[in-house]
PDB file of N, CA and C in Angstrom:
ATOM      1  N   UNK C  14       0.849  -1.174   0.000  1.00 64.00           N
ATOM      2  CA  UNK C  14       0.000   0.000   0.000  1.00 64.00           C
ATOM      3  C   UNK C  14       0.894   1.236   0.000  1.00 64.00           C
ATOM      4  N   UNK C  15       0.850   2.087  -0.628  1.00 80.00           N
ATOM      5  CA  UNK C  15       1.706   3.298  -0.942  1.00 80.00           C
ATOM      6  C   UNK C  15       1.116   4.523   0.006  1.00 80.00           C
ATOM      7  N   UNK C  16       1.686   4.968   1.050  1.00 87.00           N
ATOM      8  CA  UNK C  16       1.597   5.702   2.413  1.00 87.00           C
ATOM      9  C   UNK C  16       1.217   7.038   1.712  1.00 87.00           C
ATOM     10  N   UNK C  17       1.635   7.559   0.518  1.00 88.00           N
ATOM     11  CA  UNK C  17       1.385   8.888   0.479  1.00 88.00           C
ATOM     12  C   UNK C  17      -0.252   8.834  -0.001  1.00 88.00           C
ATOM     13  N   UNK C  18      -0.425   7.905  -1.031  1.00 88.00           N
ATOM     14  CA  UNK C  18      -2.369   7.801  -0.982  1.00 88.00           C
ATOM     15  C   UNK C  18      -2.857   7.355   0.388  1.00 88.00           C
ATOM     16  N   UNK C  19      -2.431   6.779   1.017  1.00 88.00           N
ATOM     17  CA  UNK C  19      -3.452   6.613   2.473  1.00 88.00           C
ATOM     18  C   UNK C  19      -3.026   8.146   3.315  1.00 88.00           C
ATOM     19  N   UNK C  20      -1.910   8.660   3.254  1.00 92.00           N
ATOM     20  CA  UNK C  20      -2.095   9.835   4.080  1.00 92.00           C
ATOM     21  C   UNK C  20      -3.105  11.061   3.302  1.00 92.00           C
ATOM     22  N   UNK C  21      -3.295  10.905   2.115  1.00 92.00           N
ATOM     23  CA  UNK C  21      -4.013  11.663   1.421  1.00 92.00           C
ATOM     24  C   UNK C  21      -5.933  11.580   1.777  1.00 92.00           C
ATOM     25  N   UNK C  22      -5.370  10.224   1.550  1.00 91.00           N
ATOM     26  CA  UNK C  22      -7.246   9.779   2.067  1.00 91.00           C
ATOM     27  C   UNK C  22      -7.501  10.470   3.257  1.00 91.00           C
ATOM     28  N   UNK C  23      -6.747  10.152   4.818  1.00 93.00           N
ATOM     29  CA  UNK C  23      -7.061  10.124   5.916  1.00 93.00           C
ATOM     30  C   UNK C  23      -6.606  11.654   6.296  1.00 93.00           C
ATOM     31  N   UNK C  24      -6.280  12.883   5.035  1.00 95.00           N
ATOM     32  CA  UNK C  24      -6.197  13.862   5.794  1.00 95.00           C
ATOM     33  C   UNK C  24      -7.487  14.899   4.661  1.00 95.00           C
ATOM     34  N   UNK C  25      -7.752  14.239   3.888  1.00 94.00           N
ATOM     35  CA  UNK C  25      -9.216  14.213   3.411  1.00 94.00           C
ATOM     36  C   UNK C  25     -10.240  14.027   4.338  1.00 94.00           C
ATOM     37  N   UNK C  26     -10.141  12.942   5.314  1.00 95.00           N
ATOM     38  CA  UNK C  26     -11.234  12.710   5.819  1.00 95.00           C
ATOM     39  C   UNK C  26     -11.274  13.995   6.941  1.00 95.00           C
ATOM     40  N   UNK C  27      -9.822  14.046   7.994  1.00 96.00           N
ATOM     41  CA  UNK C  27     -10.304  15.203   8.447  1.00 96.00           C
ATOM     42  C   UNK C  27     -10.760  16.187   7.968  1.00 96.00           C
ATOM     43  N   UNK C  28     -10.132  16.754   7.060  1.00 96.00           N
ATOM     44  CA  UNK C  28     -10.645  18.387   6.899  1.00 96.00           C
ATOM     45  C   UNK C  28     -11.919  18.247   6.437  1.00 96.00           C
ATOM     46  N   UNK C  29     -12.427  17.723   5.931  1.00 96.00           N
ATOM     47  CA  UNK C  29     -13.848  17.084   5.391  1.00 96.00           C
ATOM     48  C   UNK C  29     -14.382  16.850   6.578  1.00 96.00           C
ATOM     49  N   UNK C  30     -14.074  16.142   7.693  1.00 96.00           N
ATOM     50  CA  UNK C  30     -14.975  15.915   8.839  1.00 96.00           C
ATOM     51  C   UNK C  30     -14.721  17.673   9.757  1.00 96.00           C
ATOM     52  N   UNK C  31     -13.895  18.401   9.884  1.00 97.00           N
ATOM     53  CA  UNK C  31     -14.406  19.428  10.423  1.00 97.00           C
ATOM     54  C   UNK C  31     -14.552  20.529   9.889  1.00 97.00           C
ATOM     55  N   UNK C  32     -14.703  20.527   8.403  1.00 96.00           N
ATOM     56  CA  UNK C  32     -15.825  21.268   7.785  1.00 96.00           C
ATOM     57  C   UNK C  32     -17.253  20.664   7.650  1.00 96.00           C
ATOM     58  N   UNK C  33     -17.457  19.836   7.421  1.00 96.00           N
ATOM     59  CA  UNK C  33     -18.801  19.476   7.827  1.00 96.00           C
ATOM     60  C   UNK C  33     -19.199  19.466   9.195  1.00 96.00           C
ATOM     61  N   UNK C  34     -18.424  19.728  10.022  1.00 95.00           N
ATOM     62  CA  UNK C  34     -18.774  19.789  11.664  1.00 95.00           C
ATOM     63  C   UNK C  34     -19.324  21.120  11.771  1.00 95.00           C
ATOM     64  N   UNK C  35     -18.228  22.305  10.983  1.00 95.00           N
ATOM     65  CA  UNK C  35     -18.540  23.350  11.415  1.00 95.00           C
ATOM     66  C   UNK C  35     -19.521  24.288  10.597  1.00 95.00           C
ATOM     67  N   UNK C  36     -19.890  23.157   9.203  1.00 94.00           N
ATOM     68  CA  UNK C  36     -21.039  23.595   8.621  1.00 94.00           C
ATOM     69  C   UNK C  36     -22.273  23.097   9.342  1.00 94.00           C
ATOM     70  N   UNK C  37     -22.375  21.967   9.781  1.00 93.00           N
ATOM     71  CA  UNK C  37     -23.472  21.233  10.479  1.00 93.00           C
ATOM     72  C   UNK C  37     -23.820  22.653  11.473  1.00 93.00           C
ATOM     73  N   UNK C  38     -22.887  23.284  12.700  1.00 94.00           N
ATOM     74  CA  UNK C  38     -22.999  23.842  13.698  1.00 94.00           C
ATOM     75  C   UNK C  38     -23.540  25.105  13.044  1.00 94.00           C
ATOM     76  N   UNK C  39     -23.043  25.827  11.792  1.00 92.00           N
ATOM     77  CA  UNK C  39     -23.493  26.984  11.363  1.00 92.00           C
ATOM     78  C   UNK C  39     -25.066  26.725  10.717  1.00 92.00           C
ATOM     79  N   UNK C  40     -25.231  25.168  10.344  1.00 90.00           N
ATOM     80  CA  UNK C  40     -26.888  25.554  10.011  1.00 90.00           C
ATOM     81  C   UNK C  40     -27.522  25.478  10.744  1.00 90.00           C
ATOM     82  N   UNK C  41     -27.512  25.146  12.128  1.00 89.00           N
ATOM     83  CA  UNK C  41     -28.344  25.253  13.074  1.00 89.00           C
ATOM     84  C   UNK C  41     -28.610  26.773  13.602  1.00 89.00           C
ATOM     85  N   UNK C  42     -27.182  27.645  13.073  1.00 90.00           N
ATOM     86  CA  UNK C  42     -27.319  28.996  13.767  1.00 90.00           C
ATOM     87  C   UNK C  42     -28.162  29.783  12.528  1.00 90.00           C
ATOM     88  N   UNK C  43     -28.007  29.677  11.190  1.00 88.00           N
ATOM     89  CA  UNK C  43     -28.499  30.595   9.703  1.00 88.00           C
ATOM     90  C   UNK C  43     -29.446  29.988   9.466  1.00 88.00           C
ATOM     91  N   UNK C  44     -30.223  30.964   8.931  1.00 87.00           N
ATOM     92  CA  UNK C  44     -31.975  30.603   8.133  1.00 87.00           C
ATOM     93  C   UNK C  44     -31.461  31.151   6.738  1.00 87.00           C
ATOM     94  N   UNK C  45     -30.367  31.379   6.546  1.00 92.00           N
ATOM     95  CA  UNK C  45     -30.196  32.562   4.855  1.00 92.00           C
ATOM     96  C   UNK C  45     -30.045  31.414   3.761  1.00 92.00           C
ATOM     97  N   UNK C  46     -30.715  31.567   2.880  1.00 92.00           N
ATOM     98  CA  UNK C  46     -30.704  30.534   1.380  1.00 92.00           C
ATOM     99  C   UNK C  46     -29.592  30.058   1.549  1.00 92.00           C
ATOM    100  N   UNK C  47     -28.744  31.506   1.076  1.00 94.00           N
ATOM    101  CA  UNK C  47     -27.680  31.066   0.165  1.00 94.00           C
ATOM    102  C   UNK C  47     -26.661  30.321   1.414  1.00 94.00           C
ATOM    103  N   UNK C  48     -26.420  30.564   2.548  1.00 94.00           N
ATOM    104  CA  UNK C  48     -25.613  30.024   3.475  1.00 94.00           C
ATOM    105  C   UNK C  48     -26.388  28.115   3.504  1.00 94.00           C
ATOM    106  N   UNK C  49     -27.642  28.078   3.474  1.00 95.00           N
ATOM    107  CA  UNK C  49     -28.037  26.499   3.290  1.00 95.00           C
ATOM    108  C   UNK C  49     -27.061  26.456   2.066  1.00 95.00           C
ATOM    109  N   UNK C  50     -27.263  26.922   1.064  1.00 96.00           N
ATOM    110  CA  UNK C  50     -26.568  25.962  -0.154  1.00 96.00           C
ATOM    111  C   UNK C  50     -25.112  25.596   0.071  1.00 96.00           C
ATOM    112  N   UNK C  51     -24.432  27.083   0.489  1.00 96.00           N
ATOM    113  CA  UNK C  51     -23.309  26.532   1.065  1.00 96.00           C
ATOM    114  C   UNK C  51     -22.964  25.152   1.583  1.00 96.00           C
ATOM    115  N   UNK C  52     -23.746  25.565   2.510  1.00 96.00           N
ATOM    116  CA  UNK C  52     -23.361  24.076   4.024  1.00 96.00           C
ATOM    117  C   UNK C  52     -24.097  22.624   3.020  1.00 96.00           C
ATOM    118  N   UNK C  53     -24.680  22.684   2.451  1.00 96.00           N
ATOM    119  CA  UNK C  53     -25.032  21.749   1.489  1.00 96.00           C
ATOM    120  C   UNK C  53     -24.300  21.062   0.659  1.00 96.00           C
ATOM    121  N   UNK C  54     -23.520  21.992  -0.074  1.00 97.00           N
ATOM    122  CA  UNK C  54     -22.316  21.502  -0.596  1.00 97.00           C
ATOM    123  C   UNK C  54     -21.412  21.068  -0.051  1.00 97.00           C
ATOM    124  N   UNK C  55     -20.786  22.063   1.245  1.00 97.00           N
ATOM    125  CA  UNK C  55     -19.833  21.143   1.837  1.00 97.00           C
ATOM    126  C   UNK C  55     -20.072  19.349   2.757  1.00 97.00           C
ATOM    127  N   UNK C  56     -21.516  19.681   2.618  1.00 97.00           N
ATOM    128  CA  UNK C  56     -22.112  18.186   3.023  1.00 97.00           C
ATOM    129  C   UNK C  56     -21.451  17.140   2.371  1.00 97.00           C
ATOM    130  N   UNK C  57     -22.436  17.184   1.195  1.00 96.00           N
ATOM    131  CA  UNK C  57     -22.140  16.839  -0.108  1.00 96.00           C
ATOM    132  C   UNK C  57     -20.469  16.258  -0.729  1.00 96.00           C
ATOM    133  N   UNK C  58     -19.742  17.756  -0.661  1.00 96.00           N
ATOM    134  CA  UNK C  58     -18.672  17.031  -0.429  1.00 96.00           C
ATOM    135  C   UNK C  58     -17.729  16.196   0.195  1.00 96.00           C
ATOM    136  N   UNK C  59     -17.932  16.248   1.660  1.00 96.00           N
ATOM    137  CA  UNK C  59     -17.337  15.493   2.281  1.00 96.00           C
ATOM    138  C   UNK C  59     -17.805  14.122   2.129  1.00 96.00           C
ATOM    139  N   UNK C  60     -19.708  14.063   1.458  1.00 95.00           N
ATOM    140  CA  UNK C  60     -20.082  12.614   1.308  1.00 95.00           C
ATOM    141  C   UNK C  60     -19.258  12.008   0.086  1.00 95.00           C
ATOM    142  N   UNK C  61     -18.683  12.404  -1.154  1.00 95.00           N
ATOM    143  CA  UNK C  61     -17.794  12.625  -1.816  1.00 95.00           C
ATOM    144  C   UNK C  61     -16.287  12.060  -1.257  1.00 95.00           C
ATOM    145  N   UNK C  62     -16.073  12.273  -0.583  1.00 94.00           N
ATOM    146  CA  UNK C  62     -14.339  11.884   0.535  1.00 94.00           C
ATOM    147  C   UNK C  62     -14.846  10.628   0.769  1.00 94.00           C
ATOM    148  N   UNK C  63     -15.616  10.472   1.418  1.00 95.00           N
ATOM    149  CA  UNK C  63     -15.589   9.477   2.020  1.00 95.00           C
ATOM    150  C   UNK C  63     -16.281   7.976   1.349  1.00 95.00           C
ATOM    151  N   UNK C  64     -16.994   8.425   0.080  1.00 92.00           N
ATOM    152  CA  UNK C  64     -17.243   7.421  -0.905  1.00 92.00           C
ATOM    153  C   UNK C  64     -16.010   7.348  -1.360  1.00 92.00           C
ATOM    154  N   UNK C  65     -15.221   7.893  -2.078  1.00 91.00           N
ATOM    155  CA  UNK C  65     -14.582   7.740  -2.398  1.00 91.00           C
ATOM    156  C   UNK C  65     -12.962   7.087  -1.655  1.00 91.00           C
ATOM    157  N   UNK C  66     -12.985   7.193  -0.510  1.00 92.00           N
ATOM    158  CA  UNK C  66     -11.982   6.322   0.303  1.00 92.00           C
ATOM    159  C   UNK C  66     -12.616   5.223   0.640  1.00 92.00           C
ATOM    160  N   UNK C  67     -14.141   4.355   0.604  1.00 91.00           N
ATOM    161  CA  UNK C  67     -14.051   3.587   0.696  1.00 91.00           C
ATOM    162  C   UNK C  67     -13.805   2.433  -0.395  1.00 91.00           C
ATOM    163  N   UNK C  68     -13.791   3.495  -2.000  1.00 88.00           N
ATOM    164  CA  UNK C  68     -13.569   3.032  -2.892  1.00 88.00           C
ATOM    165  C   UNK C  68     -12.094   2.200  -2.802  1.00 88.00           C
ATOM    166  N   UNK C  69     -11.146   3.224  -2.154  1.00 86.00           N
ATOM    167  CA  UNK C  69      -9.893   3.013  -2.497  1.00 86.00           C
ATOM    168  C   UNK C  69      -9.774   1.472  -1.627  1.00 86.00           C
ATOM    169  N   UNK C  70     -10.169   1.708  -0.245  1.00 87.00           N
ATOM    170  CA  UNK C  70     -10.291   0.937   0.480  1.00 87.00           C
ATOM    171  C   UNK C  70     -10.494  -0.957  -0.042  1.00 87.00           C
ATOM    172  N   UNK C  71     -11.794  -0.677  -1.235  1.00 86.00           N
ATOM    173  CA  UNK C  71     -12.511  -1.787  -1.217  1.00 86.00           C
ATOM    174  C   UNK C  71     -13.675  -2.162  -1.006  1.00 86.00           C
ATOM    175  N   UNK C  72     -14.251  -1.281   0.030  1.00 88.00           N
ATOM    176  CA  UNK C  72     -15.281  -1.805   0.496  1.00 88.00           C
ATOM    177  C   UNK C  72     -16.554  -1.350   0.397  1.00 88.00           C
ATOM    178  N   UNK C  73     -16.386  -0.461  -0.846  1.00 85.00           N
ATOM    179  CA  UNK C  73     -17.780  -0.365  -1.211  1.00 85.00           C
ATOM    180  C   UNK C  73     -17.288  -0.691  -2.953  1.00 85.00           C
ATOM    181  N   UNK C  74     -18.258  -1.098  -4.257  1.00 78.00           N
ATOM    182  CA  UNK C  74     -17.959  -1.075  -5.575  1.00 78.00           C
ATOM    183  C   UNK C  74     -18.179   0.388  -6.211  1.00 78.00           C
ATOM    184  N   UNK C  75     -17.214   0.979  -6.899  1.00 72.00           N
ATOM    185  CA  UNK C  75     -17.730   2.508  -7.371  1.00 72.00           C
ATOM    186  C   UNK C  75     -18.074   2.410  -8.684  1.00 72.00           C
ATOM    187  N   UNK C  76     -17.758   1.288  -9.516  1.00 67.00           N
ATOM    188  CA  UNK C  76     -18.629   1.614 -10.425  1.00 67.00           C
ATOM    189  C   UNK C  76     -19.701   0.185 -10.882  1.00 67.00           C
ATOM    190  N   UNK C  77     -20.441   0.575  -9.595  1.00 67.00           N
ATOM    191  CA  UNK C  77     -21.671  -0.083  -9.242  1.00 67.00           C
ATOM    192  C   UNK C  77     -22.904   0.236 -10.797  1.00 67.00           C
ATOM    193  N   UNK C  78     -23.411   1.270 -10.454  1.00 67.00           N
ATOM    194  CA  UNK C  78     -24.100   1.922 -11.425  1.00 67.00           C
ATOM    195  C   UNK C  78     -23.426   2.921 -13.136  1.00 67.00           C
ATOM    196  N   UNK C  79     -23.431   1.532 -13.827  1.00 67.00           N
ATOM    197  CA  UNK C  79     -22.869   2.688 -15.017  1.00 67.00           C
ATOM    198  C   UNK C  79     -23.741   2.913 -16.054  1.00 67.00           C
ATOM    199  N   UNK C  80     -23.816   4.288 -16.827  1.00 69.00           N
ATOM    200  CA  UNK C  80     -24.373   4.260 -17.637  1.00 69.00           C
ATOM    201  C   UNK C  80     -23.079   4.811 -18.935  1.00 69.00           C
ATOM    202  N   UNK C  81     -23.355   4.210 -20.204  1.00 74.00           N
ATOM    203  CA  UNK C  81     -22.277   4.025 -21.199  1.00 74.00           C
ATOM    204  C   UNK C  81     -20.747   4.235 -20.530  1.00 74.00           C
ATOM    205  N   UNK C  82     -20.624   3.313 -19.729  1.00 75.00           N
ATOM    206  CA  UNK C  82     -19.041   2.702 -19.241  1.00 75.00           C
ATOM    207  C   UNK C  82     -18.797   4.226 -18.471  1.00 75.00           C
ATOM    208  N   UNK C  83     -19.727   4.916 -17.849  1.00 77.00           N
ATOM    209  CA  UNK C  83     -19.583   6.263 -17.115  1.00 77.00           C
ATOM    210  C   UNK C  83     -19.967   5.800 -15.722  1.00 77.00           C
ATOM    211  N   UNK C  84     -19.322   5.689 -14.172  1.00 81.00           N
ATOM    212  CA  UNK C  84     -20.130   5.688 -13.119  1.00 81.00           C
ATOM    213  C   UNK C  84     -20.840   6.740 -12.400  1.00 81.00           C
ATOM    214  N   UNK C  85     -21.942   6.587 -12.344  1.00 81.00           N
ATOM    215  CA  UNK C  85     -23.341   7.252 -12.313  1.00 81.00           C
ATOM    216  C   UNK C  85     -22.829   8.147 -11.144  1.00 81.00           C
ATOM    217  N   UNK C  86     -22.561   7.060  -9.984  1.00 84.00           N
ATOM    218  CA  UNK C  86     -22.781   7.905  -8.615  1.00 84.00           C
ATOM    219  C   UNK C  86     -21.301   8.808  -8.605  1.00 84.00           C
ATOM    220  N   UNK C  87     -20.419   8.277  -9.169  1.00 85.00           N
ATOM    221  CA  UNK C  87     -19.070   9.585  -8.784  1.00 85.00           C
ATOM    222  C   UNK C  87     -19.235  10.507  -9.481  1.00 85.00           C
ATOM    223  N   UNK C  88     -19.875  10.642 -10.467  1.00 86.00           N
ATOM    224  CA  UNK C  88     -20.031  11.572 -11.521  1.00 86.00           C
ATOM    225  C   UNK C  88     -20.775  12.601 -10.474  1.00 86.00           C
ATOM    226  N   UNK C  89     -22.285  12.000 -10.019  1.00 89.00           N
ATOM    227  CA  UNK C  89     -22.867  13.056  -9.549  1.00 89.00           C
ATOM    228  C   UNK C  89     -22.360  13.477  -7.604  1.00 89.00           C
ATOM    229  N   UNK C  90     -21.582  12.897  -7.575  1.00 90.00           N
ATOM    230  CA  UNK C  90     -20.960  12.781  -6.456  1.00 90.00           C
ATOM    231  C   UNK C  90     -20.057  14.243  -6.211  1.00 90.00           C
ATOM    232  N   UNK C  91     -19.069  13.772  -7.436  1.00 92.00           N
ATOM    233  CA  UNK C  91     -18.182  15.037  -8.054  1.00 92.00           C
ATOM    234  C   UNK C  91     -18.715  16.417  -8.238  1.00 92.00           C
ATOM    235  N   UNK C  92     -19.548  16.235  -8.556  1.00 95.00           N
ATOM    236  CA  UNK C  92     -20.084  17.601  -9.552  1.00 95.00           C
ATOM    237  C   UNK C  92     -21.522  18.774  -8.528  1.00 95.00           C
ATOM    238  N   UNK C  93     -22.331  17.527  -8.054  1.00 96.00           N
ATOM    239  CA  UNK C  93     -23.032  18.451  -7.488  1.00 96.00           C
ATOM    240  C   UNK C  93     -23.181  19.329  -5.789  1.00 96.00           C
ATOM    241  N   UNK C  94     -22.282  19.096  -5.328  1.00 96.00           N
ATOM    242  CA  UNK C  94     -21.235  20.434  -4.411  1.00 96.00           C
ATOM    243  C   UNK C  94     -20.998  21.272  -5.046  1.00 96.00           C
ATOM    244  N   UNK C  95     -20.534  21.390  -6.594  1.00 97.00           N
ATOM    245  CA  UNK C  95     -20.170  22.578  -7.455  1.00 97.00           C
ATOM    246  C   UNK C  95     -21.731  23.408  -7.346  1.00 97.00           C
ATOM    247  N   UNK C  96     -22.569  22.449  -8.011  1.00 97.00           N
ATOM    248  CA  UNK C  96     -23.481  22.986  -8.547  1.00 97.00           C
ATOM    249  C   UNK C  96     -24.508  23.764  -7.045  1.00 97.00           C
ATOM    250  N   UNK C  97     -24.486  23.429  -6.132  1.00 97.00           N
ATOM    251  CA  UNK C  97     -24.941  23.699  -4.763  1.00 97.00           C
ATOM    252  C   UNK C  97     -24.205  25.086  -4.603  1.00 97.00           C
ATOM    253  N   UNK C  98     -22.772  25.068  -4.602  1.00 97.00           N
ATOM    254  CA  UNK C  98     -22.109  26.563  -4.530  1.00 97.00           C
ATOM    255  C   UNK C  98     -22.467  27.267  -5.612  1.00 97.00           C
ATOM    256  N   UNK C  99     -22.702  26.830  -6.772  1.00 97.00           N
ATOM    257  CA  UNK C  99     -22.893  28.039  -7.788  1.00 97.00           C
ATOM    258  C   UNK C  99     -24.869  28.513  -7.892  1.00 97.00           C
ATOM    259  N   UNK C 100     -25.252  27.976  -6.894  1.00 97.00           N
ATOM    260  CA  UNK C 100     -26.406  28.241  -6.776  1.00 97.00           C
ATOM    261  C   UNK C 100     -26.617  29.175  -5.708  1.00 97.00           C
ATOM    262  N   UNK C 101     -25.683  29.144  -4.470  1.00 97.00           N
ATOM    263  CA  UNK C 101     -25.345  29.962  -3.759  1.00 97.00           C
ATOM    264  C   UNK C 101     -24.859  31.092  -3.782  1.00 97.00           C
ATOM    265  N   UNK C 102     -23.915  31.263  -5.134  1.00 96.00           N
ATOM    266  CA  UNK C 102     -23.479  32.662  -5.523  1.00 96.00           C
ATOM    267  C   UNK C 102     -24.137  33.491  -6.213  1.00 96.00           C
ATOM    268  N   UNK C 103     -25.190  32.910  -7.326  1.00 96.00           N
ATOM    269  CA  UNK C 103     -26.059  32.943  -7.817  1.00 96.00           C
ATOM    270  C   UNK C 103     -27.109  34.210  -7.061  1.00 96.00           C
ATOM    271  N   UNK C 104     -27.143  33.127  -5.903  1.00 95.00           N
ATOM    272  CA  UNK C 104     -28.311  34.041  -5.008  1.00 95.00           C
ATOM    273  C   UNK C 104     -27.821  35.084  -4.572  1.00 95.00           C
ATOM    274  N   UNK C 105     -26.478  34.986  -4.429  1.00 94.00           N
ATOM    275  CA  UNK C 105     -25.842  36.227  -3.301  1.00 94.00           C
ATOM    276  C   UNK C 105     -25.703  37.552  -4.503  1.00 94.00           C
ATOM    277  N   UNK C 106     -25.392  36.845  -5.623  1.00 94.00           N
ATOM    278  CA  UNK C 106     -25.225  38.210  -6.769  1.00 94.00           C
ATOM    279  C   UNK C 106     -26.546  38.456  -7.058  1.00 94.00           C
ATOM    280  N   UNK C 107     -27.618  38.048  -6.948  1.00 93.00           N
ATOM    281  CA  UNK C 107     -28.663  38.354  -6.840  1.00 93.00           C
ATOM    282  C   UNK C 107     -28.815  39.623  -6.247  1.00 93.00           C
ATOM    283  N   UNK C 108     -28.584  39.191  -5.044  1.00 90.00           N
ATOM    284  CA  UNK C 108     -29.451  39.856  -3.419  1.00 90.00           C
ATOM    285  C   UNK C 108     -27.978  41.404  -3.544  1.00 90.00           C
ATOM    286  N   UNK C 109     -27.128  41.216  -4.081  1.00 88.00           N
ATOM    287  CA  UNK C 109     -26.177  41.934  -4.196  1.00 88.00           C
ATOM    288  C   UNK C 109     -26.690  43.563  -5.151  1.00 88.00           C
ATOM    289  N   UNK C 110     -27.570  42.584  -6.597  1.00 84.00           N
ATOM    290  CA  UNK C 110     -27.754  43.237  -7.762  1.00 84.00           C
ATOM    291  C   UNK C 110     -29.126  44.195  -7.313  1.00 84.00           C
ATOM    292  N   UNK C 111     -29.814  43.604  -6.352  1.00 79.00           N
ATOM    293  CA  UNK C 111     -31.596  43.908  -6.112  1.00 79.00           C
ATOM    294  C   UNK C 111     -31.326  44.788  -4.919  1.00 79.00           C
ATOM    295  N   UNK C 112     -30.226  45.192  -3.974  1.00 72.00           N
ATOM    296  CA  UNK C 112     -30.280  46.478  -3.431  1.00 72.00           C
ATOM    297  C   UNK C 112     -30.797  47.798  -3.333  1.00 72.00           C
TER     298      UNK C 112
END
């Protein structure tokens, strides 16, 4: 097993586990859209880390679900944290523009 991918995984998982800690703690404090989408994404992503290390791991199959030799779930795994933040900025240039 090559130490620099497992230290990669397992320092993924932290920063991923206390940003999602300290997004978890901030949605309990904000009612504002765009701060949900935020903390949404960083959900999201960290669910992302951690599929994905159990990939490396083994112990889950990642390309469980494919559609034309594409896997379904990393694809949308990958991508929609992006799309959660750009929905968030979205709103904020909004609320920015409507002053």
């Amino acid at each position: 097993m090559d130490y620099g991918i497992l230290i990669l995984h397992i320092s993924r998982l932290v920063m991923g586990g206390l940003s999602a800690f300290f997004a978890i703690y901030l949605w309990s404090q904000t009612r504002d859209a765009a701060w949900m989408l935020v903390i949404m994404g960083i959900i999201l992503r960290y669910l992302e880390i951690t599929f994905s290390t159990l990939s490396f791991f083994g112990i889950i199959e990642e390309g469980g679900i494919l559609q034309l030799q594409i896997p379904i779930v990393r694809i949308v795994l990958e991508n929609l944290p992006y799309l959660f933040f750009i929905a968030a900025l979205i709103l904020m240039i909004r609320r920015q523009r409507f002053r």
